[in-house]
CSV table of C-alpha atoms and ligand atoms in Angstrom, one decimal:
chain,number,residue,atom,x,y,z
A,1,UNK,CA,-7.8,-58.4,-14.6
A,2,UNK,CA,-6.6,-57.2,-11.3
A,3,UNK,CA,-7.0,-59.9,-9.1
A,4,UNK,CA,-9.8,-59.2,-5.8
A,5,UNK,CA,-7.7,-57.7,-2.7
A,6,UNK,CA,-4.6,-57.0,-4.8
A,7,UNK,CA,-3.6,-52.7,-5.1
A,8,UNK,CA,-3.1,-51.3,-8.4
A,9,UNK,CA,0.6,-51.1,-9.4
A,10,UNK,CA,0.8,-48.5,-11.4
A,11,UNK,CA,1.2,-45.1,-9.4
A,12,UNK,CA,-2.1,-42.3,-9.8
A,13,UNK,CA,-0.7,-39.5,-11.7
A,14,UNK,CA,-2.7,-36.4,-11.3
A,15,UNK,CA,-3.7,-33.7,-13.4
A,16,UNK,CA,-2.1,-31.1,-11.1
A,17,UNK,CA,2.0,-32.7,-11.7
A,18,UNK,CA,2.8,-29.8,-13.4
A,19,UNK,CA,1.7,-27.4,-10.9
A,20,UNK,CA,4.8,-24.3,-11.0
A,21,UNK,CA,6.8,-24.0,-8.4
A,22,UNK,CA,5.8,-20.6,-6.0
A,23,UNK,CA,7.6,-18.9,-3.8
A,24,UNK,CA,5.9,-17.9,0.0
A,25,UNK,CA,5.0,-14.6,0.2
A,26,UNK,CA,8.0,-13.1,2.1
A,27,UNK,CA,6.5,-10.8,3.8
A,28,UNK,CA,3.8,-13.0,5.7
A,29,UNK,CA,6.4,-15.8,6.0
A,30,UNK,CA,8.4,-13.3,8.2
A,31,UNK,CA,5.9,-12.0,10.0
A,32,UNK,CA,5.0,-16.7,10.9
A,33,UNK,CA,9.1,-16.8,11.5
A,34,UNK,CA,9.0,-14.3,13.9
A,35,UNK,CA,5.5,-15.0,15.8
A,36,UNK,CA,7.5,-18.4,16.2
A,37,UNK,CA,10.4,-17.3,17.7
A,38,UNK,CA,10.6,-17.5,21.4
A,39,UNK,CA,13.6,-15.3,21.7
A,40,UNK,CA,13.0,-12.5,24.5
A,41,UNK,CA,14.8,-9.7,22.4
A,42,UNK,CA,13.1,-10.8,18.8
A,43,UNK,CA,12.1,-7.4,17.1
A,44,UNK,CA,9.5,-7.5,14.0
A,45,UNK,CA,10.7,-4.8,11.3
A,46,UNK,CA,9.1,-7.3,8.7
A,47,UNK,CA,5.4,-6.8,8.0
A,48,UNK,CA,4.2,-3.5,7.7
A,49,UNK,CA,2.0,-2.8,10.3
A,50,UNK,CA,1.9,-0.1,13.4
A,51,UNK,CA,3.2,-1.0,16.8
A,52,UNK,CA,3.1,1.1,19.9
A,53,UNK,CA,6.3,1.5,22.3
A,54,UNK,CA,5.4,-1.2,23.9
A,55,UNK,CA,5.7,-3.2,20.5
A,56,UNK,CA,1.9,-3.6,20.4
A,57,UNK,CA,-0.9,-3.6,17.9
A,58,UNK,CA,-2.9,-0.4,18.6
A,59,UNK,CA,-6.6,-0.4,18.0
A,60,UNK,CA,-7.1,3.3,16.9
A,61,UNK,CA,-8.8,5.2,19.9
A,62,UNK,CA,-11.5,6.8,17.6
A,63,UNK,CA,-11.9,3.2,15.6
A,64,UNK,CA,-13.2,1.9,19.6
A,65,UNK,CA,-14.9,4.5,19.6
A,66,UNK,CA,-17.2,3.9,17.1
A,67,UNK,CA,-17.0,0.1,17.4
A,68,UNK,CA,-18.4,0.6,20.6
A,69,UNK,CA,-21.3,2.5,18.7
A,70,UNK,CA,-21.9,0.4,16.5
A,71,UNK,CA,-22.4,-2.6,19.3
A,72,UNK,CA,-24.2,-0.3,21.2
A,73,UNK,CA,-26.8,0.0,17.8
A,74,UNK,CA,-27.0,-3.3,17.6
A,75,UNK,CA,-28.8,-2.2,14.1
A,76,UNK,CA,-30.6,-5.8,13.2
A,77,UNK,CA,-29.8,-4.7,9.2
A,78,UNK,CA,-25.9,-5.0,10.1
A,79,UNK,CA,-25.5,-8.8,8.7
A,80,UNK,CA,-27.5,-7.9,5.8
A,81,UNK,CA,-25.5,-8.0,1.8
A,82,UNK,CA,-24.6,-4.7,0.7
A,83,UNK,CA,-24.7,-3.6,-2.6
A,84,UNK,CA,-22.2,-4.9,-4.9
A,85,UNK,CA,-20.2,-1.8,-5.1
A,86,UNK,CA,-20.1,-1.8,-1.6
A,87,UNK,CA,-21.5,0.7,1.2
A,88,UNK,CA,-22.1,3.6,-0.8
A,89,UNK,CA,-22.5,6.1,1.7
A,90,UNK,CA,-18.7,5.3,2.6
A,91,UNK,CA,-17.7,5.1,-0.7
A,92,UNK,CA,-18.7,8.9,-1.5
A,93,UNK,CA,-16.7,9.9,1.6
A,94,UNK,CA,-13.9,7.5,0.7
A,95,UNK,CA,-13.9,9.3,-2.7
A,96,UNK,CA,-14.3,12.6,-1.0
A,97,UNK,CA,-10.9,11.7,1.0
A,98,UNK,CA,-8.6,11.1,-1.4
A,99,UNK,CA,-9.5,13.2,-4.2
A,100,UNK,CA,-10.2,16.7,-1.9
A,101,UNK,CA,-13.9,16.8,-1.9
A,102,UNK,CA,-16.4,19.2,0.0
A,103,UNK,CA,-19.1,17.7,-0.7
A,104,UNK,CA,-20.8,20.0,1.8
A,105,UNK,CA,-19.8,22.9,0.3
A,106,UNK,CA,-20.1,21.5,-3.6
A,107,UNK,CA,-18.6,23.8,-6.1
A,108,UNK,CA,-19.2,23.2,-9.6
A,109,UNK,CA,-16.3,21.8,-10.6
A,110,UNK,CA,-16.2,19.2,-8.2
A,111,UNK,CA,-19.5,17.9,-9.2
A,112,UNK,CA,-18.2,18.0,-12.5
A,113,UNK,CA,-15.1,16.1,-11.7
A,114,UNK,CA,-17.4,14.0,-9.4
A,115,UNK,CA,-19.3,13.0,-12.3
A,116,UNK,CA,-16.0,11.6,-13.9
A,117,UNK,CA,-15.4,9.2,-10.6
A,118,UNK,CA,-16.7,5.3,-10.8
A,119,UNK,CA,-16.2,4.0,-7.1
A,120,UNK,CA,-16.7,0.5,-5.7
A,121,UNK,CA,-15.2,-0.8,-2.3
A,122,UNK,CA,-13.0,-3.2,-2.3
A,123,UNK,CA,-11.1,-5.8,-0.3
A,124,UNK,CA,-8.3,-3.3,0.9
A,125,UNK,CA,-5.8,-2.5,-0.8
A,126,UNK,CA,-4.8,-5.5,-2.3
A,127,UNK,CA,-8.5,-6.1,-3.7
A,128,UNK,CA,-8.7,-2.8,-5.0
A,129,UNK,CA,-5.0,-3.2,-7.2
A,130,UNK,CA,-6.7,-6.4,-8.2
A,131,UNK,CA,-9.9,-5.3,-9.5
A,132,UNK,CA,-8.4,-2.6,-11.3
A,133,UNK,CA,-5.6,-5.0,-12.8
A,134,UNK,CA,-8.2,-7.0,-14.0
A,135,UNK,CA,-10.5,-4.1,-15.2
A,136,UNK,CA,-7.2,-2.7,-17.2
A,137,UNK,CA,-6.7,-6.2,-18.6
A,138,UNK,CA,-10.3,-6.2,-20.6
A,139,UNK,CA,-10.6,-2.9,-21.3
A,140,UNK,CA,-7.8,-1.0,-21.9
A,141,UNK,CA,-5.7,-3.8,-22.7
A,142,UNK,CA,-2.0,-2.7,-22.0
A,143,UNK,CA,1.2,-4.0,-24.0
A,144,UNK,CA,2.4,-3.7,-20.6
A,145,UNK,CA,2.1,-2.5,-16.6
A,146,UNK,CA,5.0,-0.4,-16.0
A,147,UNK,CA,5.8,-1.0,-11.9
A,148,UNK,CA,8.5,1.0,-10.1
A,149,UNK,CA,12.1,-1.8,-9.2
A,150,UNK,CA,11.9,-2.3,-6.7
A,151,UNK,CA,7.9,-2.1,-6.1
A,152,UNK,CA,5.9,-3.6,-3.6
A,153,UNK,CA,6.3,-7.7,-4.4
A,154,UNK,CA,2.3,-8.1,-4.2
A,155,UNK,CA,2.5,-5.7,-7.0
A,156,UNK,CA,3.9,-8.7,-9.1
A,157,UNK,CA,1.9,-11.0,-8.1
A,158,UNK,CA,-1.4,-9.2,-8.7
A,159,UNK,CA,-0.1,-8.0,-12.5
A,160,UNK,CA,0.7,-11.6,-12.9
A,161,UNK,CA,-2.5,-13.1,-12.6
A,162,UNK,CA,-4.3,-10.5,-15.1
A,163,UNK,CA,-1.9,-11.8,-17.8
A,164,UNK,CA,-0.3,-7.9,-18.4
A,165,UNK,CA,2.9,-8.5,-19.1
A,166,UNK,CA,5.7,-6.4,-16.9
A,167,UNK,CA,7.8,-3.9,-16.8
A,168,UNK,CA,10.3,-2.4,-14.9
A,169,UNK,CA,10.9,1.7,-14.7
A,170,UNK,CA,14.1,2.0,-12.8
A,171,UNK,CA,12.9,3.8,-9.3
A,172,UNK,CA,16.1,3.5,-6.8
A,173,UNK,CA,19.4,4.2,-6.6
A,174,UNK,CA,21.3,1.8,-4.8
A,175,UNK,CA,24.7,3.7,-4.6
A,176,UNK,CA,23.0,7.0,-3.9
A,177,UNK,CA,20.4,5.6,-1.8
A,178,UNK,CA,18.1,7.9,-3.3
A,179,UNK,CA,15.1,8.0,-5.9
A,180,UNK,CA,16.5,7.4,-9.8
A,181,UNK,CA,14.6,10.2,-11.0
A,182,UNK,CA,16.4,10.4,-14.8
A,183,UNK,CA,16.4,7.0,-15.1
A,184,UNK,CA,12.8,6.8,-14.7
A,185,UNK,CA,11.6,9.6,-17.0
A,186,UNK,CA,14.2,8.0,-19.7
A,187,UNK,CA,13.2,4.9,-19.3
A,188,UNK,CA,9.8,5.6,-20.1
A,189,UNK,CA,10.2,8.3,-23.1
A,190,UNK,CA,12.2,5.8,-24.8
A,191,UNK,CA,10.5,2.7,-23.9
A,192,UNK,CA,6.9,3.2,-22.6
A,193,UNK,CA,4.0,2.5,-25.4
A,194,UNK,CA,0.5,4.6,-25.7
A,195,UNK,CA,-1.6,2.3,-23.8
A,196,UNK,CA,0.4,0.7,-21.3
A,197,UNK,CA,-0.3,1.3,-17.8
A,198,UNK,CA,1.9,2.3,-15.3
A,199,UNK,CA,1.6,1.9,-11.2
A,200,UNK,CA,2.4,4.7,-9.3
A,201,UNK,CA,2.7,4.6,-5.4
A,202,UNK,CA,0.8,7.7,-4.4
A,203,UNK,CA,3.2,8.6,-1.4
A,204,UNK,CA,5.6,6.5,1.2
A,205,UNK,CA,6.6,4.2,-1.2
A,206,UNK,CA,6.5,0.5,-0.7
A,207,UNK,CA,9.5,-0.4,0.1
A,208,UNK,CA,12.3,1.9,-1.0
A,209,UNK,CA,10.2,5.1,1.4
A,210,UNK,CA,11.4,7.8,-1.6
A,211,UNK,CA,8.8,9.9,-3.2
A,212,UNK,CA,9.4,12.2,-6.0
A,213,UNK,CA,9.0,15.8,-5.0
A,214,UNK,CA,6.2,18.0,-6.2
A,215,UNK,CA,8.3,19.0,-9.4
A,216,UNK,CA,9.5,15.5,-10.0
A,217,UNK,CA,5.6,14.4,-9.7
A,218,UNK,CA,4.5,17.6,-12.7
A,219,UNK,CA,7.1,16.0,-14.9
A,220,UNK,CA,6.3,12.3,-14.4
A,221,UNK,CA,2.8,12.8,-14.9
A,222,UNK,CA,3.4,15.1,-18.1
A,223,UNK,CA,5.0,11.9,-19.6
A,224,UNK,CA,2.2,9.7,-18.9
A,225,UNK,CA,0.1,12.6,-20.7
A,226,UNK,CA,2.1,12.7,-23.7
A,227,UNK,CA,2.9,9.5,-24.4
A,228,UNK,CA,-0.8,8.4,-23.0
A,229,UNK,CA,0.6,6.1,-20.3
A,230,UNK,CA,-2.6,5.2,-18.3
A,231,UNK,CA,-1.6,6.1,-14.4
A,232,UNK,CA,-2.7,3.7,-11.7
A,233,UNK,CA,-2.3,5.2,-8.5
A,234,UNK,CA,-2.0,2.5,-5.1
A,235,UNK,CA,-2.5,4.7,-2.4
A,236,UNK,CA,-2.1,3.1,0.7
A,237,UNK,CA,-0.7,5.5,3.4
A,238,UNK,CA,-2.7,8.5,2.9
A,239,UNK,CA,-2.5,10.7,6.1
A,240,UNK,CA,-0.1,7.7,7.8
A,241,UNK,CA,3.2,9.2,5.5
A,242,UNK,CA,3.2,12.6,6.4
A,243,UNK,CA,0.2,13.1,9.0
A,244,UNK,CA,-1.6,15.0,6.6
A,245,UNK,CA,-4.4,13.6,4.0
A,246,UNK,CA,-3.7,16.4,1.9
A,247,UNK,CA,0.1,16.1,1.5
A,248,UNK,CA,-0.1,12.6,0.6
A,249,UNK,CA,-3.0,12.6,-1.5
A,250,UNK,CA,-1.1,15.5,-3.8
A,251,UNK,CA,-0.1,13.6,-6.8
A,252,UNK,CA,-3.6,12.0,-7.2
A,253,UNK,CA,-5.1,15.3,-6.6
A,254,UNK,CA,-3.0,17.2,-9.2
A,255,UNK,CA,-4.2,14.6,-12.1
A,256,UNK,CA,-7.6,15.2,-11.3
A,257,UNK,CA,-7.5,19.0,-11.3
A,258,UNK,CA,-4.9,20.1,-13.8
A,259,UNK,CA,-5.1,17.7,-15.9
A,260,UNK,CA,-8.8,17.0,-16.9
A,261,UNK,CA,-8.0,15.3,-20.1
A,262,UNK,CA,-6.5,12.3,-18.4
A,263,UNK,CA,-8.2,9.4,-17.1
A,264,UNK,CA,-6.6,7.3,-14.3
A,265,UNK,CA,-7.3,5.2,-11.3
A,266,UNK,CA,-6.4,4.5,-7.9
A,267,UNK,CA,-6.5,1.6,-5.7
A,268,UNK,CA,-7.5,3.2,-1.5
A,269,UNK,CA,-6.4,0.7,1.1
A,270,UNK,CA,-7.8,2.2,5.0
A,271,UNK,CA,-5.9,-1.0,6.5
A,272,UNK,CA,-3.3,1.4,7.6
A,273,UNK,CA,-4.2,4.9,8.3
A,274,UNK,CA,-7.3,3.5,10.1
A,275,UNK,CA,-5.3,0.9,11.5
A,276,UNK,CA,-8.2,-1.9,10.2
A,277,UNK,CA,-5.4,-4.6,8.8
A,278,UNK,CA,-7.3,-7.5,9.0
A,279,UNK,CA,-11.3,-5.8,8.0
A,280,UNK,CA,-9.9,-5.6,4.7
A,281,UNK,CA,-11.5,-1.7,3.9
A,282,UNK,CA,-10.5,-0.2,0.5
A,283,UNK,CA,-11.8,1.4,-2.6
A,284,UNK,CA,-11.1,1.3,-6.4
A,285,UNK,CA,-12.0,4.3,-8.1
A,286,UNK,CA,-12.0,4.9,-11.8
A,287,UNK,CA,-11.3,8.4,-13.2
A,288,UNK,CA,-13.0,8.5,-16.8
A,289,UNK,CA,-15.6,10.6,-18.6
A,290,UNK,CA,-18.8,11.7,-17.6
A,291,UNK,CA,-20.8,9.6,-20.2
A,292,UNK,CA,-19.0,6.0,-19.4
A,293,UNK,CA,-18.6,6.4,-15.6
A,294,UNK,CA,-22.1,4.3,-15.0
A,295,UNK,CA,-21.0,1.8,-17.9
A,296,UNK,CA,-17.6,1.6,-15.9
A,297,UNK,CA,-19.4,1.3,-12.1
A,298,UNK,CA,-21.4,-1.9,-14.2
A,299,UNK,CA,-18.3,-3.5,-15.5
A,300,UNK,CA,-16.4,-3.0,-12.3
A,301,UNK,CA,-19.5,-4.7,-10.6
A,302,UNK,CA,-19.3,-7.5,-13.0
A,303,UNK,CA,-15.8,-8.1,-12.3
A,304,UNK,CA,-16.9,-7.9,-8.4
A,305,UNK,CA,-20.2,-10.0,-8.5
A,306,UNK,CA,-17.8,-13.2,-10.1
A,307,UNK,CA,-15.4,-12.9,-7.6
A,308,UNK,CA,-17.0,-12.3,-4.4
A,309,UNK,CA,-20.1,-10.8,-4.7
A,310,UNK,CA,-18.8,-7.4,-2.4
A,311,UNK,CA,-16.3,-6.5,-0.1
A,312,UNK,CA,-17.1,-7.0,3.7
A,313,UNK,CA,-19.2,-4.8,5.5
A,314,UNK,CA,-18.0,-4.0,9.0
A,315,UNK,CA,-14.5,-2.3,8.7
A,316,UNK,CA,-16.2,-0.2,5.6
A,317,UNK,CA,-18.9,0.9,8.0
A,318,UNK,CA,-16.4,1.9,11.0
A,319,UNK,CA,-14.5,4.6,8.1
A,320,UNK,CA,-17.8,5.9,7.2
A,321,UNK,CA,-18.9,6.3,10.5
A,322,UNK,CA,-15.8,8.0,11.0
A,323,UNK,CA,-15.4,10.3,8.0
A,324,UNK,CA,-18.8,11.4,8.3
A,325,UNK,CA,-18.4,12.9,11.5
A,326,UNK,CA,-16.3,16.5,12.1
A,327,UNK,CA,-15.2,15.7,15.5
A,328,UNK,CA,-14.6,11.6,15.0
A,329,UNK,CA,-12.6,12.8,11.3
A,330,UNK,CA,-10.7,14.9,13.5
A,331,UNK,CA,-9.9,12.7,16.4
A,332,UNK,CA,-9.0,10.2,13.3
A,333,UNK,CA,-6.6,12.7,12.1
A,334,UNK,CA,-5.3,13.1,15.7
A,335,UNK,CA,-5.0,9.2,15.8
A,336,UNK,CA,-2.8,9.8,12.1
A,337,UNK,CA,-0.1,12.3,13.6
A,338,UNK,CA,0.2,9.4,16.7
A,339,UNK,CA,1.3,7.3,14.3
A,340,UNK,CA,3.3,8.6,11.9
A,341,UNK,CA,5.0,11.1,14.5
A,342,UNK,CA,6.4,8.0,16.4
A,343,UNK,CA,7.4,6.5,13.2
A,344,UNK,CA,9.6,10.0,12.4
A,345,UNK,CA,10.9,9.3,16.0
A,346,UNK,CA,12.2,6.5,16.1
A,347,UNK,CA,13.9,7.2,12.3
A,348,UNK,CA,16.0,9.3,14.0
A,349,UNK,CA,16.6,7.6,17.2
A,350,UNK,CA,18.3,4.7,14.8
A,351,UNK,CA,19.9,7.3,12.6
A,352,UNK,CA,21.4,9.0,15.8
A,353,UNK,CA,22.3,5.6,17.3
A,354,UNK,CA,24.3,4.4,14.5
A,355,UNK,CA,25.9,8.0,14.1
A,356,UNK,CA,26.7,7.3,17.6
A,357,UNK,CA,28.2,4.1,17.3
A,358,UNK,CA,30.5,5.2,14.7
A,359,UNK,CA,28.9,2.4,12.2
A,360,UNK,CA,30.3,2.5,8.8
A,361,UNK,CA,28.6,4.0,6.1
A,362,UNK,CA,26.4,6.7,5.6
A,363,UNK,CA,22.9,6.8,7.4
A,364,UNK,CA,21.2,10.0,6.9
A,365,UNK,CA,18.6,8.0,4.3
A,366,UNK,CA,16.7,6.8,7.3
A,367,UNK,CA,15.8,10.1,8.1
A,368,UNK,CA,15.2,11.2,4.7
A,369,UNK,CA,12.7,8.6,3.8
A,370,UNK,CA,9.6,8.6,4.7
A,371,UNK,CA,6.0,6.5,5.8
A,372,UNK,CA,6.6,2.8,7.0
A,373,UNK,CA,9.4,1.6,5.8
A,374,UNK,CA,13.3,2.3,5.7
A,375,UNK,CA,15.3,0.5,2.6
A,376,UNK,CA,18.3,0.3,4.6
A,377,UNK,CA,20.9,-1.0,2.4
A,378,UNK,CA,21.9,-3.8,4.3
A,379,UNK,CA,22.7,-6.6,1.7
A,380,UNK,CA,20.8,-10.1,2.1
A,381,UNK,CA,23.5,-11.8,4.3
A,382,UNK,CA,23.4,-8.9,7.0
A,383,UNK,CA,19.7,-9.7,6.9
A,384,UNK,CA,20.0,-13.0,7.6
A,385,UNK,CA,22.8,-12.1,10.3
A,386,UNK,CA,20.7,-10.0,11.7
A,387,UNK,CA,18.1,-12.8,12.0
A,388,UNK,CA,20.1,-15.6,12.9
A,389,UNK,CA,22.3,-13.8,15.7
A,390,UNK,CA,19.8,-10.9,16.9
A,391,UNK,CA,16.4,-12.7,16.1
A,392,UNK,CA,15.7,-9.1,14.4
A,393,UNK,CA,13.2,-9.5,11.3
A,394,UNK,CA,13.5,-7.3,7.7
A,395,UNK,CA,13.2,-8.3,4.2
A,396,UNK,CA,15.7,-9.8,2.6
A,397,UNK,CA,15.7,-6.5,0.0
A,398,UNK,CA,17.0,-4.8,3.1
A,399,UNK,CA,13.4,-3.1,3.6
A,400,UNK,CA,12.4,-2.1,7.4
A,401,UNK,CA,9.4,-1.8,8.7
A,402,UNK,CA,10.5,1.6,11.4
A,403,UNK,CA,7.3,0.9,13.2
A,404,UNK,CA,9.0,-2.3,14.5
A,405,UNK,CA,11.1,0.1,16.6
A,406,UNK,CA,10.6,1.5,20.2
A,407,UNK,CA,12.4,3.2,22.4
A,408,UNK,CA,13.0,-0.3,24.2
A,409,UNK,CA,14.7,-2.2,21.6
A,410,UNK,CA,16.5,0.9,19.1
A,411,UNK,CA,19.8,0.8,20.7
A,412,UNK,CA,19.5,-3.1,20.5
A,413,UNK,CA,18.6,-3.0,16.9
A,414,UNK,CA,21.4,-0.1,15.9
A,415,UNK,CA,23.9,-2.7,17.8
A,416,UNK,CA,23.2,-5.3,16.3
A,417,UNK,CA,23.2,-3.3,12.7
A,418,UNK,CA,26.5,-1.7,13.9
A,419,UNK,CA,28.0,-5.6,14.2
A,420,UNK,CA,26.6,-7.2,11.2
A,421,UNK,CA,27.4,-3.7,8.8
A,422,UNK,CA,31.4,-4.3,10.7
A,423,UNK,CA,32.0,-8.2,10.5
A,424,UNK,CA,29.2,-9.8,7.2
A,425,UNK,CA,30.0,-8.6,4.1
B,501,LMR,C1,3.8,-4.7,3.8
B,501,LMR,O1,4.2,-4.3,2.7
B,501,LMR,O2,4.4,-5.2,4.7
B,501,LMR,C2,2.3,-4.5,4.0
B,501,LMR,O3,1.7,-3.7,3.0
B,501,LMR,C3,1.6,-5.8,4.3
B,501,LMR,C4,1.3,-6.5,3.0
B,501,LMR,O4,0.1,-6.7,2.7
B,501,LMR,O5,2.2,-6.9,2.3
């Protein structure tokens, strides 16, 4: 009997003591570091997100625009739920986006391929890899989710939690620099099973910056027809990569019109191409046949409805304002070629700084990549050099986020590279 006043000796064990160890997520752990930091000179070439010159956040021009709009409105329906696929008017223009769609000039083959296409918004990008992960996982039922090494880390994390085991095509060459184009398509003739999936970054990928060329594209998707690998698109920089929606929505776009057989999806993230990071905008969208695409919207809501019930409203509402406008869609795209132009910039104002500084080693892959990031080769300990010494933030991969640049800080950065590349091996 435990006497009155007296503590219980033996010590509470709880049903959680054999919670796993998990990492932080590197990237947002940076991006704490770095807010942190009070060093004058710190540079952020962590998180992938846009930065001005001036090493600011820019709120796109025609985004204000429209938010003012939409304040001035003051439409008393704006706090209301929306459906649980989401706001459908921007979902049919999202749709209309990435697949090449007129929908004011309808042909009949696009309201044929229309009529293949299940849509529901999503929480950005990461919502809409998750939703299809988890849609894959009951009904298709992979042996396994083939993702690009390196990939985006999220990647893992998100095929993780649907239980689909993974694999690994190889993507990058590290003593090349460049993409591993043989070693992927062998890799997956000899290994790849009908029914596994396979992620595929639509264009500027995430982190190595290499994407196969139109060719390279035909051949990779003519394995995934013959061996009847399922194709999961993430596209997360269309119109940001290149400037142009078209160019980067190609490889998504060539599936849909020359090869009508296959079914695929793709997961739409507008956190950066409309520069809405934190209103978590995005779309899933579900390539099958005609006949199961309503059965597919209803399982994709089910999925939805248990999670969170629908995606947020406000950030979707800004893109469809946008894209359903001529002259706001082409402000937007005017907004696009701000961006990524400034990006190509300062790509080469690095490459021509460390040309300049005579830094050892070959640099012309910074100029060859493309979209947000540069995998620069530096090994883990330059990174943390660079860090330690410089107060200069990447990825321990090596991985840069080239929007981190300016023309303020490049010749500080290229410096600070040239020392670390000389003096840590
Ligand atoms: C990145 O890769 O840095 C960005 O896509 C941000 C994120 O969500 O990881």
């Amino acid at each position: 009997m435990v006497e009155s006043g007296s503590k219980p000796t033996t010590a509470r064990k709880s049903v959680f003591a054999g919670l796993p160890h998990v990492a932080v997520d590197e990237i947002f752990a940076l991006n704490h570091a770095f807010i942190a930091d009070t060093h004058p000179q710190k540079v952020s070439l962590g998180i992938g997100v846009y930065r001005t010159n001036e090493g600011k956040p820019w709120p796109l021009p025609t985004v204000e625009k429209v938010e003012k709009q939409l304040l001035e409105e003051k439409d008393i329906t704006r706090h209301e739920y929306l459906a649980i696929e989401g706001n459908i008017g921007f979902l049919q223009l999202a749709r209309d986006l990435m697949f090449g769609f007129d929908s004011k000039n309808e042909s009949a083959a696009e309201k044929e391929a229309k009529s293949r296409i299940a849509s529901v918004q999503a929480v950005s990008g990461t919502g809409a890899n998750h939703v299809g992960a988890i849609f894959l996982a009951h009904h298709l039922k992979p042996k396994h989710v083939w993702l690009s090494d390196p990939s985006w880390a999220n990647h893992n994390t998100i095929w993780d939690l649907s239980g689909i085991p993974i694999k690994q095509y190889p993507y990058y060459n590290p003593s090349t620099r460049k993409l591993d184009f043989e070693g992927m398509l062998q890799k997956l003739e000899t290994e790849a099973q009908e029914g596994d999936a396979i992620l595929l970054h639509a264009c500027a990928h995430n982190p190595t910056g290499l994407d196969p060329t139109q060719e390279q594209w035909k051949a990779i998707v003519d394995v995934c027809e013959r061996k009847r690998i399922f194709p999961f698109f993430d596209s997360a920089y269309q119109g940001f990569a290149s400037g142009s929606l078209e160019k980067d929505a190609w490889a998504v776009r060539y599936v849909l019109n020359e090869k009508p057989e296959m079914e695929m999806c793709v997961a739409q993230s507008f956190s950066k191409n409309c520069g809405l990071y934190g209103q978590r905008v995005g779309a899933f969208h579900l390539v099958t046949v005609p006949e199961l695409r309503e059965t597919a919207l209803k399982n994709l809501c089910h999925i939805i409805r248990g999670e969170y019930s629908m995606a947020p409203r406000y950030g979707a509402e800004i893109v469809k304002k946008i894209l359903s406008d001529d002259e706001l869609k082409a402000q937007w795209q005017g907004d696009l070629e701000v961006m990524s132009s400034r990006i190509i910039s300062m790509r080469k104002a690095l490459y021509e700084e460390l040309v300049r500084l005579q830094t050892p080693g070959t640099w012309d892959h910074i100029v060859i990549q493309n979209g947000m990031f540069s995998y620069t080769g530096l090994t883990p300990e330059q990174v943390v050099a660079l860090k330690e010494k410089y107060h200069i933030y990447l990825l321990k991969s090596g991985r840069a986020s080239i929007s981190g640049l300016s023309e303020n800080n490049v010749a500080y950065v290229a410096k600070a590279i040239d020392d670390v590349v000389r003096n840590v091996v």
